Amino acid sequence: MAGSKGSFSTSSVLERLNSNDYSSVGKGFGTYCIVAAAILIPILFSTIFMGKKKVKQRGVPVELGGEAGYAVHNARHAELVEVPWKEATTMAALFEQSCKKHLPERFLGTRKLVSKEFVTSSDGRKFEKLHLGDYEWQTYGQVFDRACNFASGLIMLGHKEDTRAGIFADTRAEWLIAFQGCFRQNITVVTIYASLGVDALTYSLNETQVSTLICDPKHLKTLAAISSKITTIKNVIYFEDGETTNDLGISANTSYWKVLSFSEVEKLGKNSPLPPSLPTKNGIAFVMYTSGSTGQPKGVMITHGNIVAIAAAVMTVIPKLSTNDVFLAYLPLAHVFELAAESVMLSVGCAIGYGSALTLTDTSNKIKKGTKGDASVLNPTLMTAVPAILDRVRDGVLKTVEERGGLAKKLFNFGYKRRLAAIEGSWFGAWGLERMLWDVIAFKQIRAILGVRMRFILCGGAPLSGDSQRFTNICMGTVLWSLAETILYPGHRMQLCCALGSAIVWAIIGRGYGLTETCAGAAFTEWDDPSVGRVGPPLPCCYIKLVSWEEGGYTVADKPMPRGEVVVGGVSVTAGYFNYQEKTNEVYKVDERGTRWFYTGDIGQFHPDGCLEIIDRKKDIVKLQHGEYISLGKVEAALTSSDYVDNIMVHADPFHNYCVALIVPSRHMLEKWAQEAGIQHQNFSELCNKADAVSEVQQSLSKVAKASRLDKFETPAKIKLLSDPWTPESGLVTAALKIKREQLKSKFKDELQKLYK
Ligand SMILES: *[C@@H]1O[C@H](CO)[C@@H](O)[C@H](O)[C@H]1NC(C)=O
Ligand SMILES: *[C@@H]1O[C@H](CO)[C@@H](O)[C@H](O)[C@H]1NC(C)=O
Ligand SMILES: *[C@@H]1O[C@H](CO)[C@@H](O)[C@H](O)[C@H]1NC(C)=O
Ligand SMILES: *[C@@H]1O[C@H](CO)[C@@H](O)[C@H](O)[C@H]1NC(C)=O
């Protein structure tokens, strides 16, 4: 949900997809008749038997204060939802009350490490493989006691009440216990995303004057190395994982830090319990650092009121949520999306089993061969996912199929093709008996990968790749409706398949739209909404308003739907950026009725049923020399469909009337072409510099641009092929693999300049 910004939809992409699909349908009158029948019969049926289907109203227009625009609230809740129940006005109160209510029930589960080994791959690299055992559970009562002990321990350790604590660690049970402990002593928690890098870590710890840092043992070395720059730190608490302090790399540099293990702090508190000092609704619970796509990371101040509101709102969108649910937790808790999800589970009294992205399934990288992944041991009913994870699941499945070989592989491949044909070609097949047959024969085991009980997946983050989307749809029997589809399948006929397929749904993937600034949630698809490309109505804790952006050509008077910048208002809108009043004033506004609004910079449109669709991003629209507007993201999304493109950044500037592009070509495809075309080269980087290669890729771009009906000024006039892939480690793409424009622009400044010569 959070950071899931930026997506595009164009009717031209739709047309391209449609024309592509039909071109593969084949020739001959017979085929056309079948296709026509396949399209017409269901339509006839639905009109004859169902009449005009009544559209369910999910969002309702509403008159509100602040800047003029088109505002909508959730149709089921006329009043904004603020708390899950009356007394739960802060995270600390919610935690205490829920723990007391569910005292003997399972709460947090962790897998015990059975053994650890290293295997060496054929190219000499070493990989860690884990054998993990069953989940060991702590009850709500036990967790509450641990949080109380930790809270007292922190103060006994010498943490000053008015200073902040930081958490820099992977998701685990103690992460939750640590922040709940901090809240009981009214301590604000600073969270730092582990993938932000050392500079961002130094910057955020220093900016927020963190005095106690809670981290994983593997981070102690990093901290020691930057100790001279993070001088506000007095205490370091590390989560144990069986290792002792001596081999943790604590050097003389850090001798002025008190370094204690988590359990030592708990013991301190247990021996000298202190009364809590509980926070209030408007107190800052978290300062959550997110990667700004430009410059320094920004710390978003999240209040206790924000989190309890989002927990209350998300509870309303997960069908039949109960204490019987088991949640698989593995995404970073430093990300507001996971934090919101776990807060929901806590409110309801569900069990939360912890895992990691690298141990999720039986075939995950870190799982020792022949032992079980987190999902198969836990058998969860709920989980969160980002597209990268669904990609990994897909790779795991393909690997298993490959290894099994023989009949199983043949069956799988054949079944997959048939199902794909059903979805992409004659979608009539999606409804047929054949589909069910294939489900039983080929995909039954696959659905078990995430556990046979999996029933709802909350999906957020980056756009989902076409492959993974198709794969999940086919193998998991799921209905995906996602932000991703706004880019990949705007209005695609897949919508119809989903509508039909939703009658036989096993797990539902619900997509959300939101940002850290809106405390994860803003909009969320309802479970019974089979449409794609939209992000649902506003959550019940906030309003969504479209505000005209005349300059960019989006107004609320547009037909057929009102369009404009997406502005989110209500109780989940956060308090602003830490120590950055200027930026806070720019994007947060409080209206005359006291409603707090956040300007997202995304462009959206409201469908008649009150569902939002994100169609563009303000920042990514450039006005060219002759006055045309070019939407960089839209062009990139269209050009990505060229087989040669692995990654692409389109660049435009107001002093020219055309755009250019930096492209990381698909090594496999380009090498293949070079071999066929007889292009001699020593290595890939040399190939990328060959004029022939550049022109081959450019021709392919022109072709897809034409098919997507891009304008001439939208087709890159010049391109540069780059041989090195863009990775999160290099800082050129985000952890969710979205390109970072500013970083790319500065890194390839010279290349871009040359393209404009
Ligand atoms: C909690 O901390 C805030 C500052 O973050 C302060 O304004 C408030 O008075 C504190 N509450 C208590 C009960 O100490
Ligand atoms: C200790 O600090 C110095 C300077 O701040 C640095 O050069 C050195 O690498 C540090 N040593 C360790 C073990 O981190
Ligand atoms: C830490 O913050 C202070 C101001 O609060 C600033 O003067 C100093 O340069 C910062 N240090 C680092 C290493 O960023
Ligand atoms: C690739 O080949 C070119 C020319 O043959 C050479 O100059 C360059 O160093 C090579 N690059 C790499 C990464 O091997």
mmCIF file with all atom_site columns, C-alpha atoms in Angstrom, residues 12-13 15-16 19 638-639 699-712 715:
data_model
loop_
_atom_site.group_PDB
_atom_site.id
_atom_site.type_symbol
_atom_site.label_atom_id
_atom_site.label_alt_id
_atom_site.label_comp_id
_atom_site.label_asym_id
_atom_site.label_entity_id
_atom_site.label_seq_id
_atom_site.pdbx_PDB_ins_code
_atom_site.Cartn_x
_atom_site.Cartn_y
_atom_site.Cartn_z
_atom_site.occupancy
_atom_site.B_iso_or_equiv
_atom_site.pdbx_formal_charge
_atom_site.auth_seq_id
_atom_site.auth_comp_id
_atom_site.auth_asym_id
_atom_site.auth_atom_id
_atom_site.pdbx_PDB_model_num
ATOM 1  C CA . SER A 1 12  ? -4.102 3.191  -26.356 1.00 0.00 ? 12  SER A CA 1
ATOM 2  C CA . VAL A 1 13  ? -2.505 0.460  -24.296 1.00 0.00 ? 13  VAL A CA 1
ATOM 3  C CA . GLU A 1 15  ? -6.271 -1.079 -27.790 1.00 0.00 ? 15  GLU A CA 1
ATOM 4  C CA . ARG A 1 16  ? -2.843 -2.490 -28.324 1.00 0.00 ? 16  ARG A CA 1
ATOM 5  C CA . SER A 1 19  ? -5.409 -5.983 -31.134 1.00 0.00 ? 19  SER A CA 1
ATOM 6  C CA . ALA A 1 638 ? 4.011  1.143  -23.002 1.00 0.00 ? 638 ALA A CA 1
ATOM 7  C CA . LEU A 1 639 ? 7.602  0.636  -24.154 1.00 0.00 ? 639 LEU A CA 1
ATOM 8  C CA . GLN A 1 699 ? 12.958 -0.267 -34.269 1.00 0.00 ? 699 GLN A CA 1
ATOM 9  C CA . SER A 1 700 ? 11.352 -2.519 -31.727 1.00 0.00 ? 700 SER A CA 1
ATOM 10 C CA . LEU A 1 701 ? 10.421 0.523  -29.633 1.00 0.00 ? 701 LEU A CA 1
ATOM 11 C CA . SER A 1 702 ? 8.871  2.249  -32.622 1.00 0.00 ? 702 SER A CA 1
ATOM 12 C CA . LYS A 1 703 ? 6.807  -0.829 -33.248 1.00 0.00 ? 703 LYS A CA 1
ATOM 13 C CA . VAL A 1 704 ? 5.413  -1.067 -29.730 1.00 0.00 ? 704 VAL A CA 1
ATOM 14 C CA . ALA A 1 705 ? 4.960  2.700  -29.588 1.00 0.00 ? 705 ALA A CA 1
ATOM 15 C CA . LYS A 1 706 ? 2.876  2.549  -32.724 1.00 0.00 ? 706 LYS A CA 1
ATOM 16 C CA . ALA A 1 707 ? 0.841  -0.355 -31.388 1.00 0.00 ? 707 ALA A CA 1
ATOM 17 C CA . SER A 1 708 ? 0.200  1.599  -28.191 1.00 0.00 ? 708 SER A CA 1
ATOM 18 C CA . ARG A 1 709 ? -0.786 4.645  -30.237 1.00 0.00 ? 709 ARG A CA 1
ATOM 19 C CA . LEU A 1 710 ? 1.884  6.807  -28.707 1.00 0.00 ? 710 LEU A CA 1
ATOM 20 C CA . ASP A 1 711 ? 2.328  10.160 -30.358 1.00 0.00 ? 711 ASP A CA 1
ATOM 21 C CA . LYS A 1 712 ? 5.470  10.901 -32.291 1.00 0.00 ? 712 LYS A CA 1
ATOM 22 C CA . THR A 1 715 ? 8.475  7.850  -28.976 1.00 0.00 ? 715 THR A CA 1
#
